[in-house]
mmCIF file of C-alpha atoms in Angstrom:
data_model
loop_
_atom_site.group_PDB
_atom_site.id
_atom_site.type_symbol
_atom_site.label_atom_id
_atom_site.label_comp_id
_atom_site.label_asym_id
_atom_site.label_seq_id
_atom_site.Cartn_x
_atom_site.Cartn_y
_atom_site.Cartn_z
ATOM 1 C CA UNK A 1008 -20.713 9.183 20.920
ATOM 2 C CA UNK A 1009 -19.255 11.775 18.618
ATOM 3 C CA UNK A 1010 -15.918 13.446 18.141
ATOM 4 C CA UNK A 1011 -16.533 17.124 17.467
ATOM 5 C CA UNK A 1012 -14.941 16.881 14.006
ATOM 6 C CA UNK A 1013 -17.877 18.670 12.456
ATOM 7 C CA UNK A 1014 -16.852 21.812 14.325
ATOM 8 C CA UNK A 1015 -13.434 21.835 12.644
ATOM 9 C CA UNK A 1016 -14.809 21.140 9.171
ATOM 10 C CA UNK A 1017 -17.630 23.659 9.478
ATOM 11 C CA UNK A 1018 -15.171 26.237 10.776
ATOM 12 C CA UNK A 1019 -12.968 25.654 7.747
ATOM 13 C CA UNK A 1020 -15.962 26.419 5.516
ATOM 14 C CA UNK A 1021 -17.522 29.319 7.398
ATOM 15 C CA UNK A 1022 -14.689 31.249 9.041
ATOM 16 C CA UNK A 1023 -14.228 33.756 6.227
ATOM 17 C CA UNK A 1024 -17.860 34.790 6.581
ATOM 18 C CA UNK A 1025 -17.567 35.287 10.336
ATOM 19 C CA UNK A 1026 -14.075 36.645 10.894
ATOM 20 C CA UNK A 1027 -12.342 39.412 9.002
ATOM 21 C CA UNK A 1028 -8.919 38.424 10.262
ATOM 22 C CA UNK A 1029 -7.555 35.326 8.452
ATOM 23 C CA UNK A 1030 -7.110 32.305 10.664
ATOM 24 C CA UNK A 1031 -3.689 30.835 11.235
ATOM 25 C CA UNK A 1032 -3.036 27.580 9.399
ATOM 26 C CA UNK A 1033 -1.982 24.739 11.688
ATOM 27 C CA UNK A 1034 -0.836 21.166 11.312
ATOM 28 C CA UNK A 1035 -1.909 19.033 14.279
ATOM 29 C CA UNK A 1036 0.387 16.280 15.571
ATOM 30 C CA UNK A 1037 -0.931 13.432 17.723
ATOM 31 C CA UNK A 1038 1.296 11.580 20.224
ATOM 32 C CA UNK A 1039 1.816 7.862 20.638
ATOM 33 C CA UNK A 1040 2.520 5.604 23.599
ATOM 34 C CA UNK A 1041 4.720 6.815 26.430
ATOM 35 C CA UNK A 1042 3.304 10.339 26.727
ATOM 36 C CA UNK A 1043 1.024 9.767 29.750
ATOM 37 C CA UNK A 1044 3.384 9.711 32.729
ATOM 38 C CA UNK A 1045 3.304 10.655 36.412
ATOM 39 C CA UNK A 1046 2.875 14.383 35.727
ATOM 40 C CA UNK A 1047 -0.113 13.677 33.460
ATOM 41 C CA UNK A 1048 -2.118 11.862 36.132
ATOM 42 C CA UNK A 1049 -5.552 13.502 36.284
ATOM 43 C CA UNK A 1050 -5.221 15.054 32.793
ATOM 44 C CA UNK A 1051 -8.845 14.376 31.872
ATOM 45 C CA UNK A 1052 -10.070 15.699 35.206
ATOM 46 C CA UNK A 1053 -7.995 18.880 35.031
ATOM 47 C CA UNK A 1054 -8.602 19.859 31.430
ATOM 48 C CA UNK A 1055 -11.641 17.978 30.157
ATOM 49 C CA UNK A 1056 -14.259 17.804 32.877
ATOM 50 C CA UNK A 1057 -16.665 19.291 30.297
ATOM 51 C CA UNK A 1058 -16.445 16.197 28.089
ATOM 52 C CA UNK A 1059 -18.024 13.638 30.385
ATOM 53 C CA UNK A 1060 -20.302 12.161 27.713
ATOM 54 C CA UNK A 1061 -17.362 11.418 25.405
ATOM 55 C CA UNK A 1062 -15.343 9.846 28.236
ATOM 56 C CA UNK A 1063 -18.346 7.874 29.514
ATOM 57 C CA UNK A 1064 -18.929 6.386 26.050
ATOM 58 C CA UNK A 1065 -15.333 5.112 25.975
ATOM 59 C CA UNK A 1066 -15.774 3.618 29.430
ATOM 60 C CA UNK A 1067 -19.024 1.941 28.420
ATOM 61 C CA UNK A 1068 -17.181 0.281 25.528
ATOM 62 C CA UNK A 1069 -14.423 -0.865 27.896
ATOM 63 C CA UNK A 1070 -16.887 -2.058 30.534
ATOM 64 C CA UNK A 1071 -18.398 -4.450 27.997
ATOM 65 C CA UNK A 1072 -14.890 -5.926 27.618
ATOM 66 C CA UNK A 1073 -14.461 -6.043 31.413
ATOM 67 C CA UNK A 1074 -11.667 -3.450 31.220
ATOM 68 C CA UNK A 1075 -11.144 -0.666 33.750
ATOM 69 C CA UNK A 1076 -12.615 2.666 32.694
ATOM 70 C CA UNK A 1077 -10.257 5.445 31.662
ATOM 71 C CA UNK A 1078 -11.949 7.897 34.049
ATOM 72 C CA UNK A 1079 -10.949 5.643 36.939
ATOM 73 C CA UNK A 1080 -7.410 5.136 35.576
ATOM 74 C CA UNK A 1081 -6.955 8.883 35.068
ATOM 75 C CA UNK A 1082 -8.427 9.607 38.488
ATOM 76 C CA UNK A 1083 -6.213 7.143 40.388
ATOM 77 C CA UNK A 1084 -4.639 8.484 43.581
ATOM 78 C CA UNK A 1085 -1.171 7.441 42.413
ATOM 79 C CA UNK A 1086 0.535 6.826 39.069
ATOM 80 C CA UNK A 1087 1.340 3.157 38.594
ATOM 81 C CA UNK A 1088 3.465 1.554 35.873
ATOM 82 C CA UNK A 1089 1.387 -1.589 36.283
ATOM 83 C CA UNK A 1090 -1.887 0.244 35.664
ATOM 84 C CA UNK A 1091 -1.013 3.188 33.440
ATOM 85 C CA UNK A 1092 1.527 1.772 30.959
ATOM 86 C CA UNK A 1093 0.072 -1.526 29.593
ATOM 87 C CA UNK A 1094 -1.258 -1.090 26.065
ATOM 88 C CA UNK A 1095 -4.800 -2.128 26.955
ATOM 89 C CA UNK A 1096 -5.026 0.886 29.308
ATOM 90 C CA UNK A 1097 -2.529 3.397 27.906
ATOM 91 C CA UNK A 1098 -3.910 3.349 24.365
ATOM 92 C CA UNK A 1099 -7.497 4.276 25.258
ATOM 93 C CA UNK A 1100 -6.354 6.784 27.889
ATOM 94 C CA UNK A 1101 -3.970 8.624 25.556
ATOM 95 C CA UNK A 1102 -6.567 8.566 22.773
ATOM 96 C CA UNK A 1103 -9.147 10.219 25.023
ATOM 97 C CA UNK A 1104 -6.732 12.899 26.243
ATOM 98 C CA UNK A 1105 -5.532 13.728 22.730
ATOM 99 C CA UNK A 1106 -8.927 13.866 21.073
ATOM 100 C CA UNK A 1107 -10.289 16.000 23.914
ATOM 101 C CA UNK A 1108 -7.361 18.376 23.324
ATOM 102 C CA UNK A 1109 -8.225 18.439 19.625
ATOM 103 C CA UNK A 1110 -11.804 19.399 20.492
ATOM 104 C CA UNK A 1111 -10.471 22.373 22.466
ATOM 105 C CA UNK A 1112 -8.535 23.962 19.575
ATOM 106 C CA UNK A 1113 -10.000 27.387 18.850
ATOM 107 C CA UNK A 1114 -11.387 27.039 15.332
ATOM 108 C CA UNK A 1115 -12.068 30.757 15.056
ATOM 109 C CA UNK A 1116 -8.337 31.427 15.348
ATOM 110 C CA UNK A 1117 -6.896 28.295 13.726
ATOM 111 C CA UNK A 1118 -7.593 26.404 10.516
ATOM 112 C CA UNK A 1119 -6.490 22.790 10.826
ATOM 113 C CA UNK A 1120 -5.028 22.076 7.378
ATOM 114 C CA UNK A 1121 -3.601 18.593 8.064
ATOM 115 C CA UNK A 1122 -3.181 16.023 10.822
ATOM 116 C CA UNK A 1123 -0.425 13.508 11.489
ATOM 117 C CA UNK A 1124 0.854 11.501 14.439
ATOM 118 C CA UNK A 1125 3.535 9.241 15.799
ATOM 119 C CA UNK A 1126 3.036 5.489 16.001
ATOM 120 C CA UNK A 1127 -0.208 4.958 17.937
ATOM 121 C CA UNK A 1128 -0.797 8.629 17.169
ATOM 122 C CA UNK A 1129 -1.659 7.518 13.625
ATOM 123 C CA UNK A 1130 -4.907 6.041 14.972
ATOM 124 C CA UNK A 1131 -5.567 9.261 16.917
ATOM 125 C CA UNK A 1132 -4.818 11.356 13.822
ATOM 126 C CA UNK A 1133 -7.364 9.311 11.866
ATOM 127 C CA UNK A 1134 -9.943 10.004 14.575
ATOM 128 C CA UNK A 1135 -9.192 13.744 14.560
ATOM 129 C CA UNK A 1136 -9.419 13.855 10.759
ATOM 130 C CA UNK A 1137 -12.690 11.939 10.676
ATOM 131 C CA UNK A 1138 -11.331 8.793 8.998
ATOM 132 C CA UNK A 1139 -12.526 6.953 12.098
ATOM 133 C CA UNK A 1140 -15.715 8.105 13.786
ATOM 134 C CA UNK A 1141 -15.796 7.955 17.579
ATOM 135 C CA UNK A 1142 -17.183 4.424 17.770
ATOM 136 C CA UNK A 1143 -14.720 3.139 15.181
ATOM 137 C CA UNK A 1144 -11.800 4.981 16.786
ATOM 138 C CA UNK A 1145 -12.142 3.396 20.224
ATOM 139 C CA UNK A 1146 -12.739 0.013 18.574
ATOM 140 C CA UNK A 1147 -9.546 0.254 16.480
ATOM 141 C CA UNK A 1148 -7.394 1.797 19.220
ATOM 142 C CA UNK A 1149 -8.558 -0.448 22.033
ATOM 143 C CA UNK A 1150 -8.345 -3.573 19.864
ATOM 144 C CA UNK A 1151 -4.838 -2.860 18.596
ATOM 145 C CA UNK A 1152 -3.694 -1.635 22.013
ATOM 146 C CA UNK A 1153 -4.907 -4.802 23.721
ATOM 147 C CA UNK A 1154 -3.265 -7.261 21.325
ATOM 148 C CA UNK A 1155 -0.396 -8.004 23.731
ATOM 149 C CA UNK A 1156 -2.266 -8.053 27.036
ATOM 150 C CA UNK A 1157 -1.372 -11.725 27.436
ATOM 151 C CA UNK A 1158 2.322 -11.045 26.878
ATOM 152 C CA UNK A 1159 4.542 -8.578 25.051
ATOM 153 C CA UNK A 1160 6.074 -9.545 21.733
ATOM 154 C CA UNK A 1161 9.640 -8.248 21.769
ATOM 155 C CA UNK A 1162 10.391 -4.711 22.883
ATOM 156 C CA UNK A 1163 11.799 -1.305 21.946
ATOM 157 C CA UNK A 1164 14.712 0.922 22.856
ATOM 158 C CA UNK A 1165 15.484 4.509 21.896
ATOM 159 C CA UNK A 1166 18.803 6.075 20.918
ATOM 160 C CA UNK A 1167 19.707 9.636 19.816
ATOM 161 C CA UNK A 1168 21.165 10.316 16.367
ATOM 162 C CA UNK A 1169 21.634 14.094 16.715
ATOM 163 C CA UNK A 1170 24.236 16.237 18.448
ATOM 164 C CA UNK A 1171 23.616 18.470 21.473
ATOM 165 C CA UNK A 1172 22.164 21.159 19.191
ATOM 166 C CA UNK A 1173 19.690 18.687 17.640
ATOM 167 C CA UNK A 1174 21.540 18.571 14.314
ATOM 168 C CA UNK A 1175 21.643 15.189 12.627
ATOM 169 C CA UNK A 1176 24.928 13.335 13.022
ATOM 170 C CA UNK A 1177 25.395 11.084 9.999
ATOM 171 C CA UNK A 1178 28.151 9.127 11.766
ATOM 172 C CA UNK A 1179 25.770 8.127 14.545
ATOM 173 C CA UNK A 1180 23.090 7.187 12.012
ATOM 174 C CA UNK A 1181 25.618 4.986 10.196
ATOM 175 C CA UNK A 1182 26.661 3.438 13.507
ATOM 176 C CA UNK A 1183 23.059 2.515 14.272
ATOM 177 C CA UNK A 1184 22.611 0.993 10.811
ATOM 178 C CA UNK A 1185 25.816 -1.056 11.168
ATOM 179 C CA UNK A 1186 24.786 -2.206 14.633
ATOM 180 C CA UNK A 1187 21.444 -3.454 13.321
ATOM 181 C CA UNK A 1188 23.166 -5.290 10.458
ATOM 182 C CA UNK A 1189 25.734 -6.899 12.768
ATOM 183 C CA UNK A 1190 23.169 -8.020 15.331
ATOM 184 C CA UNK A 1191 20.788 -9.458 12.741
ATOM 185 C CA UNK A 1192 23.656 -11.634 11.468
ATOM 186 C CA UNK A 1193 24.008 -13.216 14.915
ATOM 187 C CA UNK A 1194 22.110 -16.389 15.664
ATOM 188 C CA UNK A 1195 18.890 -15.888 17.624
ATOM 189 C CA UNK A 1196 19.003 -12.077 17.369
ATOM 190 C CA UNK A 1197 16.435 -9.867 15.690
ATOM 191 C CA UNK A 1198 16.674 -6.080 15.549
ATOM 192 C CA UNK A 1199 14.963 -3.531 13.304
ATOM 193 C CA UNK A 1200 14.442 0.192 12.926
ATOM 194 C CA UNK A 1201 10.992 0.806 14.385
ATOM 195 C CA UNK A 1202 10.515 4.597 14.303
ATOM 196 C CA UNK A 1203 12.432 7.506 12.826
ATOM 197 C CA UNK A 1204 11.530 9.885 15.647
ATOM 198 C CA UNK A 1205 13.020 13.284 14.905
ATOM 199 C CA UNK A 1206 16.461 13.192 16.497
ATOM 200 C CA UNK A 1207 16.013 9.658 17.793
ATOM 201 C CA UNK A 1208 15.919 6.176 16.347
ATOM 202 C CA UNK A 1209 13.580 3.723 18.014
ATOM 203 C CA UNK A 1210 14.700 0.110 17.566
ATOM 204 C CA UNK A 1211 12.485 -2.953 17.908
ATOM 205 C CA UNK A 1212 13.623 -6.503 18.431
ATOM 206 C CA UNK A 1213 13.523 -9.687 20.405
ATOM 207 C CA UNK A 1214 15.182 -9.808 23.813
ATOM 208 C CA UNK A 1215 18.456 -11.169 22.463
ATOM 209 C CA UNK A 1216 18.669 -8.458 19.806
ATOM 210 C CA UNK A 1217 17.851 -5.657 22.235
ATOM 211 C CA UNK A 1218 20.430 -6.864 24.761
ATOM 212 C CA UNK A 1219 23.122 -6.916 22.085
ATOM 213 C CA UNK A 1220 22.158 -3.384 21.015
ATOM 214 C CA UNK A 1221 22.494 -2.214 24.611
ATOM 215 C CA UNK A 1222 25.974 -3.747 24.675
ATOM 216 C CA UNK A 1223 27.122 -2.386 21.311
ATOM 217 C CA UNK A 1224 25.745 1.150 21.224
ATOM 218 C CA UNK A 1225 27.900 3.676 23.137
ATOM 219 C CA UNK A 1226 26.337 5.158 26.271
ATOM 220 C CA UNK A 1227 24.999 8.707 25.816
ATOM 221 C CA UNK A 1228 24.186 11.022 28.741
ATOM 222 C CA UNK A 1229 23.992 7.999 31.045
ATOM 223 C CA UNK A 1230 20.487 7.403 29.627
ATOM 224 C CA UNK A 1231 20.802 5.870 26.195
ATOM 225 C CA UNK A 1232 20.291 3.311 24.816
ATOM 226 C CA UNK A 1233 17.070 3.309 26.858
ATOM 227 C CA UNK A 1234 14.459 0.571 26.960
ATOM 228 C CA UNK A 1235 10.852 1.692 26.588
ATOM 229 C CA UNK A 1236 8.870 0.106 29.393
ATOM 230 C CA UNK A 1237 5.895 -2.078 28.432
ATOM 231 C CA UNK A 1238 6.448 -1.483 24.707
ATOM 232 C CA UNK A 1239 6.348 -4.330 22.220
ATOM 233 C CA UNK A 1240 8.301 -4.582 18.958
ATOM 234 C CA UNK A 1241 5.993 -2.095 17.239
ATOM 235 C CA UNK A 1242 6.480 -1.349 13.528
ATOM 236 C CA UNK A 1243 8.571 -4.430 12.867
ATOM 237 C CA UNK A 1244 8.171 -7.871 11.232
ATOM 238 C CA UNK A 1245 7.861 -9.368 14.733
ATOM 239 C CA UNK A 1246 4.266 -8.090 14.777
ATOM 240 C CA UNK A 1247 3.059 -9.955 11.677
ATOM 241 C CA UNK A 1248 0.725 -11.965 13.913
ATOM 242 C CA UNK A 1249 -0.700 -8.790 15.446
ATOM 243 C CA UNK A 1250 -1.329 -7.445 11.954
ATOM 244 C CA UNK A 1251 -3.169 -10.630 10.992
ATOM 245 C CA UNK A 1252 -5.331 -10.436 14.124
ATOM 246 C CA UNK A 1253 -6.077 -6.790 13.355
ATOM 247 C CA UNK A 1254 -7.315 -7.651 9.881
ATOM 248 C CA UNK A 1255 -9.466 -10.432 11.317
ATOM 249 C CA UNK A 1256 -10.974 -8.167 13.991
ATOM 250 C CA UNK A 1257 -11.444 -4.800 12.284
ATOM 251 C CA UNK A 1258 -13.532 -4.560 9.123
ATOM 252 C CA UNK A 1259 -13.373 -2.037 6.305
ATOM 253 C CA UNK A 1260 -16.722 -0.548 7.411
ATOM 254 C CA UNK A 1261 -14.898 1.153 10.303
ATOM 255 C CA UNK A 1262 -12.817 3.322 7.952
ATOM 256 C CA UNK A 1263 -14.013 6.479 6.199
ATOM 257 C CA UNK A 1264 -12.501 9.124 3.967
ATOM 258 C CA UNK A 1265 -10.864 11.780 6.134
ATOM 259 C CA UNK A 1266 -12.474 15.200 6.326
ATOM 260 C CA UNK A 1267 -9.055 16.811 6.833
ATOM 261 C CA UNK A 1268 -5.873 15.641 5.029
ATOM 262 C CA UNK A 1269 -3.895 12.949 6.869
ATOM 263 C CA UNK A 1270 -0.161 12.213 6.590
ATOM 264 C CA UNK A 1271 0.909 8.667 7.481
ATOM 265 C CA UNK A 1272 4.171 7.098 8.632
ATOM 266 C CA UNK A 1273 5.465 6.796 5.078
ATOM 267 C CA UNK A 1274 4.804 10.462 4.279
ATOM 268 C CA UNK A 1275 1.760 9.570 2.186
ATOM 269 C CA UNK A 1276 -1.118 12.059 2.134
ATOM 270 C CA UNK A 1277 -4.690 10.773 2.447
ATOM 271 C CA UNK A 1278 -7.071 13.447 1.172
ATOM 272 C CA UNK A 1279 -10.814 13.917 1.708
ATOM 273 C CA UNK A 1280 -11.458 13.381 -2.000
ATOM 274 C CA UNK A 1281 -8.848 10.846 -3.042
ATOM 275 C CA UNK A 1282 -8.551 8.463 -0.089
ATOM 276 C CA UNK A 1283 -9.423 4.818 -0.761
ATOM 277 C CA UNK A 1284 -10.905 3.390 2.450
ATOM 278 C CA UNK A 1285 -9.831 -0.148 1.569
ATOM 279 C CA UNK A 1286 -6.231 0.958 1.077
ATOM 280 C CA UNK A 1287 -6.386 3.059 4.251
ATOM 281 C CA UNK A 1288 -7.344 -0.060 6.214
ATOM 282 C CA UNK A 1289 -4.647 -2.114 4.471
ATOM 283 C CA UNK A 1290 -1.964 0.397 5.436
ATOM 284 C CA UNK A 1291 -3.230 0.914 8.993
ATOM 285 C CA UNK A 1292 -3.418 -2.783 9.879
ATOM 286 C CA UNK A 1293 -0.598 -3.942 7.606
ATOM 287 C CA UNK A 1294 2.489 -1.874 6.787
ATOM 288 C CA UNK A 1295 1.867 0.545 9.646
ATOM 289 C CA UNK A 1296 2.155 -2.376 12.089
ATOM 290 C CA UNK A 1297 5.018 -4.336 10.541
ATOM 291 C CA UNK A 1298 7.282 -1.753 8.851
ATOM 292 C CA UNK A 1299 9.230 1.263 10.155
ATOM 293 C CA UNK A 1300 7.192 4.342 11.004
ATOM 294 C CA UNK A 1301 8.859 7.497 9.693
ATOM 295 C CA UNK A 1302 7.480 10.196 11.958
ATOM 296 C CA UNK A 1303 10.172 12.625 10.807
ATOM 297 C CA UNK A 1304 9.081 12.284 7.200
ATOM 298 C CA UNK A 1305 5.413 12.664 8.141
ATOM 299 C CA UNK A 1306 6.099 15.991 9.867
ATOM 300 C CA UNK A 1307 8.342 17.223 7.058
ATOM 301 C CA UNK A 1308 5.805 16.345 4.366
ATOM 302 C CA UNK A 1309 3.063 18.034 6.388
ATOM 303 C CA UNK A 1310 4.852 21.387 6.574
ATOM 304 C CA UNK A 1311 6.146 21.297 3.003
ATOM 305 C CA UNK A 1312 2.784 20.434 1.484
ATOM 306 C CA UNK A 1313 0.455 22.462 3.731
ATOM 307 C CA UNK A 1314 2.654 25.434 4.747
ATOM 308 C CA UNK A 1315 1.265 25.935 8.252
ATOM 309 C CA UNK A 1316 1.825 29.061 10.322
ATOM 310 C CA UNK A 1317 2.095 26.904 13.416
ATOM 311 C CA UNK A 1318 2.298 23.306 14.610
ATOM 312 C CA UNK A 1319 0.008 22.164 17.430
ATOM 313 C CA UNK A 1320 1.149 19.048 19.304
ATOM 314 C CA UNK A 1321 -1.687 17.404 21.209
ATOM 315 C CA UNK A 1322 -1.266 16.181 24.779
ATOM 316 C CA UNK A 1323 -1.071 14.431 27.092
ATOM 317 C CA UNK A 1324 2.460 15.423 28.043
ATOM 318 C CA UNK A 1325 5.024 17.011 25.770
ATOM 319 C CA UNK A 1326 7.367 14.127 24.972
ATOM 320 C CA UNK A 1327 6.688 14.614 21.242
ATOM 321 C CA UNK A 1328 7.620 18.302 21.206
ATOM 322 C CA UNK A 1329 11.363 17.657 20.960
ATOM 323 C CA UNK A 1330 11.170 15.084 18.138
ATOM 324 C CA UNK A 1331 8.774 17.321 16.202
ATOM 325 C CA UNK A 1332 11.154 20.271 16.494
ATOM 326 C CA UNK A 1333 14.108 18.048 15.559
ATOM 327 C CA UNK A 1334 12.331 16.875 12.394
ATOM 328 C CA UNK A 1335 11.809 20.523 11.433
ATOM 329 C CA UNK A 1336 15.370 21.566 12.311
ATOM 330 C CA UNK A 1337 16.556 18.834 9.930
ATOM 331 C CA UNK A 1338 14.998 20.767 7.022
ATOM 332 C CA UNK A 1339 15.598 24.272 8.481
ATOM 333 C CA UNK A 1340 11.859 24.914 8.679
ATOM 334 C CA UNK A 1341 10.737 28.152 10.366
ATOM 335 C CA UNK A 1342 14.455 29.061 10.088
ATOM 336 C CA UNK A 1343 15.183 26.648 12.930
ATOM 337 C CA UNK A 1344 18.720 25.379 12.345
ATOM 338 C CA UNK A 1345 19.600 24.215 15.874
ATOM 339 C CA UNK A 1346 18.164 23.646 19.328
ATOM 340 C CA UNK A 1347 19.395 27.085 20.349
ATOM 341 C CA UNK A 1348 17.681 28.817 17.413
ATOM 342 C CA UNK A 1349 14.477 26.883 18.091
ATOM 343 C CA UNK A 1350 14.453 27.762 21.807
ATOM 344 C CA UNK A 1351 15.164 31.444 21.128
ATOM 345 C CA UNK A 1352 12.421 31.657 18.491
ATOM 346 C CA UNK A 1353 9.921 29.962 20.810
ATOM 347 C CA UNK A 1354 10.565 32.592 23.466
ATOM 348 C CA UNK A 1355 9.779 35.434 21.053
ATOM 349 C CA UNK A 1356 6.881 34.044 19.026
ATOM 350 C CA UNK A 1357 6.180 30.310 19.402
ATOM 351 C CA UNK A 1358 5.409 28.504 16.173
ATOM 352 C CA UNK A 1359 5.044 25.140 17.863
ATOM 353 C CA UNK A 1360 2.403 24.901 20.563
ATOM 354 C CA UNK A 1361 2.211 21.873 22.845
ATOM 355 C CA UNK A 1362 -1.166 21.405 24.477
ATOM 356 C CA UNK A 1363 0.497 19.329 27.189
ATOM 357 C CA UNK A 1364 2.293 22.523 28.231
ATOM 358 C CA UNK A 1365 -0.174 24.595 30.262
ATOM 359 C CA UNK A 1366 1.203 27.965 29.134
ATOM 360 C CA UNK A 1367 1.135 27.011 25.453
ATOM 361 C CA UNK A 1368 -2.201 25.274 25.898
ATOM 362 C CA UNK A 1369 -3.805 28.623 26.674
ATOM 363 C CA UNK A 1370 -2.652 29.892 23.264
ATOM 364 C CA UNK A 1371 -4.546 27.092 21.487
ATOM 365 C CA UNK A 1372 -7.785 26.948 23.406
ATOM 366 C CA UNK A 1373 -11.104 28.646 22.889
ATOM 367 C CA UNK A 1374 -11.164 31.712 25.130
#
């Protein structure tokens, strides 16, 4: 099976010969876990019925492992937490939806200048950029996503660190840092920053640490701190064993130099010419698994270094739209200085397009 990466790369080389009007430069952002929810049920059927061969190849891989096919999971009559949220199902399903969205980007209108992602979206970003071919991508994503099918290791919760206008509140950030320090000093408690997610901090820990965080952090909007269902302690030292298993299972031969620049969770850029495949594997299966993932920094580096005209956030869903905008508001990019300014600008001329939003999707797709 193949991901239609060649189309993007060839378009980058040939567009000037075909089109007089310059293409718009875009950075593509891939989502992580938690973006395929009840409203996304049937996403592949609704938007990607033309990509049956790609989907069937994923299902053939999963059938050999005696796992339910993603076509069947996506086509279920009813959304089920038990079926749709475990990593061994959610990872492959989200990967397929996102990469199919990437295939649909109109390369005659848009030049993809860089790709990044959040958490599991790093694996998807590598697939979109060509650092993992289609066979390698499903192998890496399904393997890493299935590591905790016999039992979750720890968990995650999410907490906002911005005000109502999506401006960073340093007092809240300091409160979170102090809470982590206090809890880690308590016997039997482990708590870490997992993801810097735009205007949110995702924390990872063991059950004792997470319970103490829920007790110590002030309630916000009667929602936060909020546990993330069926999530393990991703991007924390609690997953050292998962990292070791990943290294044992996934060889260097799976990794290639990207064909489009990639920005990782430390803000590092992996270029088509300078990327070291051995180091790319070491980061992906090592630090990316066991250390904090700075999605905010990845987005900020992407726009500063590649100066896109627009950001395209892949589906399914649009849970990553807010954090992406918040990361950009933090550096006043596109002259966005608050939630209000962002919302007003989006109404006039959207510079962030979410493919999980049907109206914005139409602005990204091939006509």
